[in-house]
PDB file of C-alpha atoms in Angstrom:
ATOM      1  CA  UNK A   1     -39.741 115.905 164.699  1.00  0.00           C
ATOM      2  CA  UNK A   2     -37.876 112.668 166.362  1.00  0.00           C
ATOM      3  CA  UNK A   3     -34.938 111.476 164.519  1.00  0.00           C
ATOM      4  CA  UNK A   4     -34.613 107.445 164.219  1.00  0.00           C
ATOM      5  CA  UNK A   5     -31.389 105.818 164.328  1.00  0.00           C
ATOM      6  CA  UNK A   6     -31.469 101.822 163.945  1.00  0.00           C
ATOM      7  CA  UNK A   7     -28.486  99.703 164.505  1.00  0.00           C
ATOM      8  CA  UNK A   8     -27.122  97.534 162.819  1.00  0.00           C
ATOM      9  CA  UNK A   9     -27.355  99.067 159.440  1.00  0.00           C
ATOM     10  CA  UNK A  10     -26.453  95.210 158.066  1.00  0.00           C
ATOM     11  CA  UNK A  11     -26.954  92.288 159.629  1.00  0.00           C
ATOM     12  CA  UNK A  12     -25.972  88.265 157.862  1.00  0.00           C
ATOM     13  CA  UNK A  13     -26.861  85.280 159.782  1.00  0.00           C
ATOM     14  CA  UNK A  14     -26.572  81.298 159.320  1.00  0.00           C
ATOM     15  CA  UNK A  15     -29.921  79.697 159.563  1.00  0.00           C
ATOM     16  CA  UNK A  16     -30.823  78.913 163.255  1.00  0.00           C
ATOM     17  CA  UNK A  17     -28.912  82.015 164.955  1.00  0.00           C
ATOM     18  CA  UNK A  18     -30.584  84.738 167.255  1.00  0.00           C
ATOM     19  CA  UNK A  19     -30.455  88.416 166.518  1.00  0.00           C
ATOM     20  CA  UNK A  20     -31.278  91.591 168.224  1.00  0.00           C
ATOM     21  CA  UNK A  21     -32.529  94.718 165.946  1.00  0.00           C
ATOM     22  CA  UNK A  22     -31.993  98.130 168.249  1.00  0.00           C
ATOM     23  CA  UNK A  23     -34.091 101.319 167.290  1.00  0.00           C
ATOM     24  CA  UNK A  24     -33.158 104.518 169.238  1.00  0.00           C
ATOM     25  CA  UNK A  25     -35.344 107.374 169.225  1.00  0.00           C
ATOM     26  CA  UNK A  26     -34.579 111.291 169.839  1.00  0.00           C
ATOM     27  CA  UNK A  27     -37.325 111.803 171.781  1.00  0.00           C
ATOM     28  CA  UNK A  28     -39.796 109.909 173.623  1.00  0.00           C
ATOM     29  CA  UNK A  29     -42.330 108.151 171.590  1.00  0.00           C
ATOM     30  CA  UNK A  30     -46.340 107.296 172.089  1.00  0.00           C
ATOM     31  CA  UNK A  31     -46.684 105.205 168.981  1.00  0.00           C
ATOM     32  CA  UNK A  32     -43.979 102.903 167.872  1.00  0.00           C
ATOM     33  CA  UNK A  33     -43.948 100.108 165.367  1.00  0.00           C
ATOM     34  CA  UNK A  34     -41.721  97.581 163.467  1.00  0.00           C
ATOM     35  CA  UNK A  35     -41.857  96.275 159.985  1.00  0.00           C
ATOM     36  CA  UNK A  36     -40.607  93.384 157.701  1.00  0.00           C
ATOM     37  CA  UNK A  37     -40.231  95.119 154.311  1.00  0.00           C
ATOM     38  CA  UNK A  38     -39.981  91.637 151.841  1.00  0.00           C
ATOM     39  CA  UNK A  39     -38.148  91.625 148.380  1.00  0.00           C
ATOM     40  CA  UNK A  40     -41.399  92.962 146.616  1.00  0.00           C
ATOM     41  CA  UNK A  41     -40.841  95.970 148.647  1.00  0.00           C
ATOM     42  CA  UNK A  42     -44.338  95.478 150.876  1.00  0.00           C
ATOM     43  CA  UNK A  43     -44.006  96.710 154.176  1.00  0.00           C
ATOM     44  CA  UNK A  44     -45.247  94.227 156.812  1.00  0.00           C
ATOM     45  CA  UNK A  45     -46.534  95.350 159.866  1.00  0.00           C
ATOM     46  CA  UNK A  46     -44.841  93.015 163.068  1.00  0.00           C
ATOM     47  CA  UNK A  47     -45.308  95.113 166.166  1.00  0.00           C
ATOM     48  CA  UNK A  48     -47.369  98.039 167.290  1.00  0.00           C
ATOM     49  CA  UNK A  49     -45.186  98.371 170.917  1.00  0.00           C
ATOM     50  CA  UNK A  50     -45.685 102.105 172.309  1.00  0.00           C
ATOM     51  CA  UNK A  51     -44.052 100.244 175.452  1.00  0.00           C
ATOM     52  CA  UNK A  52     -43.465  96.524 177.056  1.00  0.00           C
ATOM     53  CA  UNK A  53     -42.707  93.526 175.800  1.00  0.00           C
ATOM     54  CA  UNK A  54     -44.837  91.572 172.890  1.00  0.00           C
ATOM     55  CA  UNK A  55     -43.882  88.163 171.082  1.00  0.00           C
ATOM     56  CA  UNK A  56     -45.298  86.650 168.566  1.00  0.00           C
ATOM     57  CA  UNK A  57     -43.555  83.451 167.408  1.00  0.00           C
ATOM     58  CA  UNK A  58     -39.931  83.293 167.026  1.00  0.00           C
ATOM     59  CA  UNK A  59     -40.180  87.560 166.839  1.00  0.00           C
ATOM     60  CA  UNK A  60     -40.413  89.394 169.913  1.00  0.00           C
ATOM     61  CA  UNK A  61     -40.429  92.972 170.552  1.00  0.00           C
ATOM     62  CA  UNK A  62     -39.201  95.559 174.021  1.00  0.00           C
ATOM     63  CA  UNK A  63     -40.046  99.248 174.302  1.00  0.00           C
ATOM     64  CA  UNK A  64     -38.522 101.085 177.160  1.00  0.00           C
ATOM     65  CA  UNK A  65     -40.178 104.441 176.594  1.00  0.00           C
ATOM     66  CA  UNK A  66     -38.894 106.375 179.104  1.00  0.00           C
ATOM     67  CA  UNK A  67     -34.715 105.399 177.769  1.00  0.00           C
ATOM     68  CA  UNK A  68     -36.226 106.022 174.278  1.00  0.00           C
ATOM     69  CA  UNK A  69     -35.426 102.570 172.701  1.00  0.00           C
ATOM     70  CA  UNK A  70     -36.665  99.531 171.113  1.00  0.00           C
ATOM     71  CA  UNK A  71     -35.197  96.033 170.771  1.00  0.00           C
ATOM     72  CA  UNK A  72     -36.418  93.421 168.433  1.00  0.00           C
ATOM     73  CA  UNK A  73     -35.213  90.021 169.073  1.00  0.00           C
ATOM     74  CA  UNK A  74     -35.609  87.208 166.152  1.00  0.00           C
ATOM     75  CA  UNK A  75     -34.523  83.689 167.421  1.00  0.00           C
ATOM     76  CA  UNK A  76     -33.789  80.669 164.902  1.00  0.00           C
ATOM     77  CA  UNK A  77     -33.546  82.891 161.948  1.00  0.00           C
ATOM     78  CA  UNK A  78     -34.939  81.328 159.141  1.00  0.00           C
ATOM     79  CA  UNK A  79     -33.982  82.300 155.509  1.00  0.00           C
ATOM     80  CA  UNK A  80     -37.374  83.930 154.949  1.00  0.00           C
ATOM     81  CA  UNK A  81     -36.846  86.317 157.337  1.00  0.00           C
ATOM     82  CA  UNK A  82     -34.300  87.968 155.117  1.00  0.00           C
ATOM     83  CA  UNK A  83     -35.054  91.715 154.275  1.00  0.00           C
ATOM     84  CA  UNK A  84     -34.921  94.901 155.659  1.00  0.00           C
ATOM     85  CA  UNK A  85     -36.287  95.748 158.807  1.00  0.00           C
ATOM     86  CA  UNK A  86     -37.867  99.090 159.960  1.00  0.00           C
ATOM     87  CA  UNK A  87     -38.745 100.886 163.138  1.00  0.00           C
ATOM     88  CA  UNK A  88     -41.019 103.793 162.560  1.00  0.00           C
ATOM     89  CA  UNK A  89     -42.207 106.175 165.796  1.00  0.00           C
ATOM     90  CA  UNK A  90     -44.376 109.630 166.634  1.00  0.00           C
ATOM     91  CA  UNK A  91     -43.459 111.459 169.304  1.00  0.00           C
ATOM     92  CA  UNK A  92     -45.457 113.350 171.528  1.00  0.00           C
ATOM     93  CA  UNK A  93     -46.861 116.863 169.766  1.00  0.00           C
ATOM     94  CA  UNK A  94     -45.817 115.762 166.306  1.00  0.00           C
ATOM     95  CA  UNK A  95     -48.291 112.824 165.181  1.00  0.00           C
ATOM     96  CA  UNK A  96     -45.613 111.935 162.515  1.00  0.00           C
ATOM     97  CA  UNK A  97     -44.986 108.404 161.810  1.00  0.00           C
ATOM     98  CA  UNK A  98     -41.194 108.812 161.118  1.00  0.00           C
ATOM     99  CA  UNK A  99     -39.072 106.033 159.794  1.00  0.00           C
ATOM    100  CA  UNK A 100     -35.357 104.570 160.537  1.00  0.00           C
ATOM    101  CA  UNK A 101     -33.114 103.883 157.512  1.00  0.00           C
ATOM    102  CA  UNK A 102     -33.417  99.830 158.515  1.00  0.00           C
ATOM    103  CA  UNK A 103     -31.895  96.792 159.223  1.00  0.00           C
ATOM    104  CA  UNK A 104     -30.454  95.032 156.117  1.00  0.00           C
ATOM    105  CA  UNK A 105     -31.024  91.359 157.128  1.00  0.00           C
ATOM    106  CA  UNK A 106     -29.673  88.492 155.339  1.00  0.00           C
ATOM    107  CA  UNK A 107     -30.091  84.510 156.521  1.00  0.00           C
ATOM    108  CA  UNK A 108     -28.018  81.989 154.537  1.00  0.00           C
ATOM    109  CA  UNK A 109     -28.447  78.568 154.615  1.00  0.00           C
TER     110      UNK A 109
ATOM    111  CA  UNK B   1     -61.034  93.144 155.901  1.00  0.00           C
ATOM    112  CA  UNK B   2     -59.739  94.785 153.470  1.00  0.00           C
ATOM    113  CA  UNK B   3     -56.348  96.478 153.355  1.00  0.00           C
ATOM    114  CA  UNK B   4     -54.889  99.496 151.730  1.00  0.00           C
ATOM    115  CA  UNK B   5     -55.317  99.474 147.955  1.00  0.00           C
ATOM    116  CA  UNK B   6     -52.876 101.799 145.440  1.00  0.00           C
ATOM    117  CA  UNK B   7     -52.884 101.824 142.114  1.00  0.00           C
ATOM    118  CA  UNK B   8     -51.012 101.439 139.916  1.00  0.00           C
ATOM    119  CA  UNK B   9     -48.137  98.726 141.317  1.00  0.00           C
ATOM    120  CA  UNK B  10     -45.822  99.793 138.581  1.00  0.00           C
ATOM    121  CA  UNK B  11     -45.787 103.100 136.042  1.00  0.00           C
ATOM    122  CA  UNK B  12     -42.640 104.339 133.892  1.00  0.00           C
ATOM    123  CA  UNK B  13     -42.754 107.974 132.475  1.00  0.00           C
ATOM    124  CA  UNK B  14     -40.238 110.620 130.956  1.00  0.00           C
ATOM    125  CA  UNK B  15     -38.932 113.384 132.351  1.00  0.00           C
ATOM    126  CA  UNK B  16     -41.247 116.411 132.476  1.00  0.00           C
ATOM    127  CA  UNK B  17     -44.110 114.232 132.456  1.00  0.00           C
ATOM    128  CA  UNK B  18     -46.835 114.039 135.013  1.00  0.00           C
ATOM    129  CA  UNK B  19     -48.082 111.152 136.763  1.00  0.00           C
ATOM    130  CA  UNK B  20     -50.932 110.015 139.655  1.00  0.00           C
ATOM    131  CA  UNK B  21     -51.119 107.520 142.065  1.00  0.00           C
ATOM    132  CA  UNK B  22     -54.366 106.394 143.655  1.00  0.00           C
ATOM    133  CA  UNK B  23     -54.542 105.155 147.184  1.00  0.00           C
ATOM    134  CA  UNK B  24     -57.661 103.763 148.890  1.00  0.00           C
ATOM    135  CA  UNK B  25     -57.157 103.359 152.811  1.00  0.00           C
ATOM    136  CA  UNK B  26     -58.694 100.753 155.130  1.00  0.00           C
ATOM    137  CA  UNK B  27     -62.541 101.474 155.612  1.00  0.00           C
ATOM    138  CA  UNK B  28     -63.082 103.752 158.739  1.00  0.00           C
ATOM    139  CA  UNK B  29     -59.572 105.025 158.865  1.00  0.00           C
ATOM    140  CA  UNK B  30     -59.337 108.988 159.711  1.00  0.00           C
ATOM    141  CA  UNK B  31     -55.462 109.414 159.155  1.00  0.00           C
ATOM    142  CA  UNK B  32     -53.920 108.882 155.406  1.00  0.00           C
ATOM    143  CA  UNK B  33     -50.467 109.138 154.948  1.00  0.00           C
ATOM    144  CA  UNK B  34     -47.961 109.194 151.585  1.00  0.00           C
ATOM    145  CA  UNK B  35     -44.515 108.338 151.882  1.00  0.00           C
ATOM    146  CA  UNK B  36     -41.078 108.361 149.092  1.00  0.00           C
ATOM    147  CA  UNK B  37     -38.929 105.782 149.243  1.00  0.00           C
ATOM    148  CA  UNK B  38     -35.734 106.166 147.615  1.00  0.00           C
ATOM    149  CA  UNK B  39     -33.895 102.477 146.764  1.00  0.00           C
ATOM    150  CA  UNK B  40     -32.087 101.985 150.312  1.00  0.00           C
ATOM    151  CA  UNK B  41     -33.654 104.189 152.043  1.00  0.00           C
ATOM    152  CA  UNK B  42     -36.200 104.531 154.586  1.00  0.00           C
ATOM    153  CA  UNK B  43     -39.938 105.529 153.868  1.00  0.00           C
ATOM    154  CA  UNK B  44     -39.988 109.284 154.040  1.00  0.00           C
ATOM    155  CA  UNK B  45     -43.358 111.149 155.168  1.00  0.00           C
ATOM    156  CA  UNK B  46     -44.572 113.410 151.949  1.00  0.00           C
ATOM    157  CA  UNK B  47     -48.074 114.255 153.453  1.00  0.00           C
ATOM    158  CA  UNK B  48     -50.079 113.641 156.585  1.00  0.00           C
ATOM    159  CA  UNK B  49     -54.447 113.751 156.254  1.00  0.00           C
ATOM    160  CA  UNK B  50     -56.701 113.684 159.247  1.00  0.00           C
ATOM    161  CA  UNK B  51     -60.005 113.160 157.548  1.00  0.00           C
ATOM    162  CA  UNK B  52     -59.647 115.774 154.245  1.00  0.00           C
ATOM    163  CA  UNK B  53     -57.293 118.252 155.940  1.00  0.00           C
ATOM    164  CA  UNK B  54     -53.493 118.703 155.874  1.00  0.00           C
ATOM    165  CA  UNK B  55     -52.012 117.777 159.227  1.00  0.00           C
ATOM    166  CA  UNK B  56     -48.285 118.065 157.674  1.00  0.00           C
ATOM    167  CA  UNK B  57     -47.244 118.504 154.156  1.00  0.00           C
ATOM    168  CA  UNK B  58     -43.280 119.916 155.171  1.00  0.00           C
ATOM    169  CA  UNK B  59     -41.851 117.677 153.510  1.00  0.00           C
ATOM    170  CA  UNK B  60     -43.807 117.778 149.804  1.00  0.00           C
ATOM    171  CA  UNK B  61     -41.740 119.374 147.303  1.00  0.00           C
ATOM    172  CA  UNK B  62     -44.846 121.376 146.562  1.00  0.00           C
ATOM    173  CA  UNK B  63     -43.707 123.275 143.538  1.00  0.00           C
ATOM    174  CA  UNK B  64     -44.142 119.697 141.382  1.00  0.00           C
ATOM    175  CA  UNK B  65     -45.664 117.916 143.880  1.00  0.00           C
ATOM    176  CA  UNK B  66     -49.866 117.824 145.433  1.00  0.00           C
ATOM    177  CA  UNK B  67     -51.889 115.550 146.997  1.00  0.00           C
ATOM    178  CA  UNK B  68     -55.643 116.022 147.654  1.00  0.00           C
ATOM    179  CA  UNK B  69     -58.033 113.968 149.739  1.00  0.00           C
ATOM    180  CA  UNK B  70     -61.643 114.498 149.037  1.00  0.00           C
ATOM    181  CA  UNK B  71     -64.260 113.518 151.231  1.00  0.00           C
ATOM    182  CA  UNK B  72     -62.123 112.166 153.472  1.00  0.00           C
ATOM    183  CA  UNK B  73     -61.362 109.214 151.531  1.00  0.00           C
ATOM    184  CA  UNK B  74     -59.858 108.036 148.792  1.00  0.00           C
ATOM    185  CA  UNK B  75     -56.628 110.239 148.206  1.00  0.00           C
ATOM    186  CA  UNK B  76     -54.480 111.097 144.722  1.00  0.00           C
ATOM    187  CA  UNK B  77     -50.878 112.183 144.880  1.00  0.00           C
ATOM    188  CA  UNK B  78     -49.290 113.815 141.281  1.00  0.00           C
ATOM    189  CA  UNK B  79     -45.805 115.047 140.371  1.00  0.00           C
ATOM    190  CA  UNK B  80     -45.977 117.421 137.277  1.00  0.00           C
ATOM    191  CA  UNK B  81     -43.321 117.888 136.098  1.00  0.00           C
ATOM    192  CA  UNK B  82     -41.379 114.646 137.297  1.00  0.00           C
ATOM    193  CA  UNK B  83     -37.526 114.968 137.497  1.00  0.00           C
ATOM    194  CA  UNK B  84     -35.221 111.673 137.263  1.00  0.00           C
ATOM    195  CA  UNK B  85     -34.924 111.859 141.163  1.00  0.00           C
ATOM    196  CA  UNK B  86     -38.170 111.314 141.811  1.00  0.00           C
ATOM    197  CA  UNK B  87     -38.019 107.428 141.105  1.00  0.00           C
ATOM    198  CA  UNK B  88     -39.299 105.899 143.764  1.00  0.00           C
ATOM    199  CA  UNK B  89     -41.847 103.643 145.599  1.00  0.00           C
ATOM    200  CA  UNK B  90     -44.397 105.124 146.563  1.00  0.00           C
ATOM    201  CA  UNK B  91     -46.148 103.856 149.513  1.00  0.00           C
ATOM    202  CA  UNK B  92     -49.800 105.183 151.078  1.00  0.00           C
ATOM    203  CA  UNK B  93     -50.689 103.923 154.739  1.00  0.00           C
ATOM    204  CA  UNK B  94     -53.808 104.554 156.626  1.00  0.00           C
ATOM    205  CA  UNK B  95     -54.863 104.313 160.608  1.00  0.00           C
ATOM    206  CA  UNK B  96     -57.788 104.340 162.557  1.00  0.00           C
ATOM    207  CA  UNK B  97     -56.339 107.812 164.100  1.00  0.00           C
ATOM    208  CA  UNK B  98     -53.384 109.382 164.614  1.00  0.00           C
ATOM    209  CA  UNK B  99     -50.902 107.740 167.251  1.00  0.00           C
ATOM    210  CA  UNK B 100     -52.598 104.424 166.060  1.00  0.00           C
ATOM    211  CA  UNK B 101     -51.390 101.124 164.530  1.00  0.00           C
ATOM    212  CA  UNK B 102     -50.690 102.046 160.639  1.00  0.00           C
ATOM    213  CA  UNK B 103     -50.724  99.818 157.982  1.00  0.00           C
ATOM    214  CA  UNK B 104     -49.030 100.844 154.176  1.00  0.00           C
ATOM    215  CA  UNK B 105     -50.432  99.049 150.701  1.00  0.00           C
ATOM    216  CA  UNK B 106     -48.285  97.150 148.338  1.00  0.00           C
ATOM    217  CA  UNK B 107     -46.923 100.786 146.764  1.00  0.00           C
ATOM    218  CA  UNK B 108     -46.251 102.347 143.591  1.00  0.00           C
ATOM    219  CA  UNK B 109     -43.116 101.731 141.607  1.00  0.00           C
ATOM    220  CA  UNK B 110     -42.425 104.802 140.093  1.00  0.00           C
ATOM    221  CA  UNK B 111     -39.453 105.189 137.513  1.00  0.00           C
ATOM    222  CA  UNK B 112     -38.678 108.475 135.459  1.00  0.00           C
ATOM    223  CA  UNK B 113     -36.495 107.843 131.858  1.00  0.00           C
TER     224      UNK B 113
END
């Protein structure tokens, strides 16, 4: 199966600042998603982006299949968004939904 | 509509024990999945259903560990015996199909004494 490597493992903002959430992948990918996992541990889904470009809100979201990455750009962080952030991907021939170890997020005040 | 339903949200047990987790996916949803995850961790696939059969169970330690799926349905997942390393959150997810959007339920917080 793919392997999922996510940078930056942690990641602490000031309320108002832009980030950019990178998820590499080992192999290229036909299904790829992000989450928002929240304190009580529920995993939110925010993106289903095999490839382009979505936004929704201050989130937005870039799959460039064939260099087997994804970018997800959060602008004017807001101290909700704190949490941990996942990317999760199947490759082609494997129809597993395999998960990064996440983005640690933290927006202070 | 609806979303993915487990049960329980929260169960403590001892050591040696055995213990089942419920999971009712989205209505019309083929694929079923079960993942671990370990407190900072990512979610970790245990078992993979398309319908009621076993597309990928590699990575369920199946000498404590089974999950069933009958009718196609609702799905179970028990540890017997459960070891201190199993605590965990449990977390089921269902999609329309393979290679399709999936979306997990709130989870089960699992904690062995």
């Amino acid at each position: 199966g793919i392997q999922v490597e996510q940078s930056p493992p942690d990641l602490i903002l000031q309320e108002g600042a832009n980030s950019t959430l990178r998820c590499n992948f080992s192999d290229s990918v036909n299904n790829l998603q992000w989450f928002h996992q929240n304190p009580w541990g529920q995993l939110i889904n925010l993106f289903y982006i095999p490839s382009g470009t979505k936004q929704n809100g201050r989130l937005s979201a870039t799959t460039v299949a064939t260099e087997r990455y994804s970018l997800l750009y959060i602008s004017s962080s807001q101290t909700t968004d704190s949490g941990v952030y996942f990317c999760a991907g199947v490759s082609g021939g494997y129809n597993k939904l395999i998960f990064g170890a996440g983005t640690r997020l933290a927006v202070h005040p | 509509e609806a979303g993915v339903a487990q049960s329980p949200r929260y169960k403590i047990i001892e050591k040696r024990q055995s213990v089942a987790f419920w999971c009712n996916p989205i209505s019309g949803h083929a694929t079923l999945y079960w993942y671990q995850q370990i407190l900072g961790q990512g979610p970790k696939l245990l078992i993979q259903f398309q319908n009621n059969g076993v597309v990928d169970d590699s990575q369920l330690p199946k000498d404590r560990f089974s999950a069933e799926r009958l009718k196609g349905v609702d799905s179970t997942l028990k540890i017997q015996p459960a070891k201190l390393e199993d605590s965990a959150v449990y977390l089921c997810a269902s999609s329309f199909q393979e290679n399709t959007e999936a979306f997990f339920g709130q989870g089960t917080r699992l904690t062995v004494v």
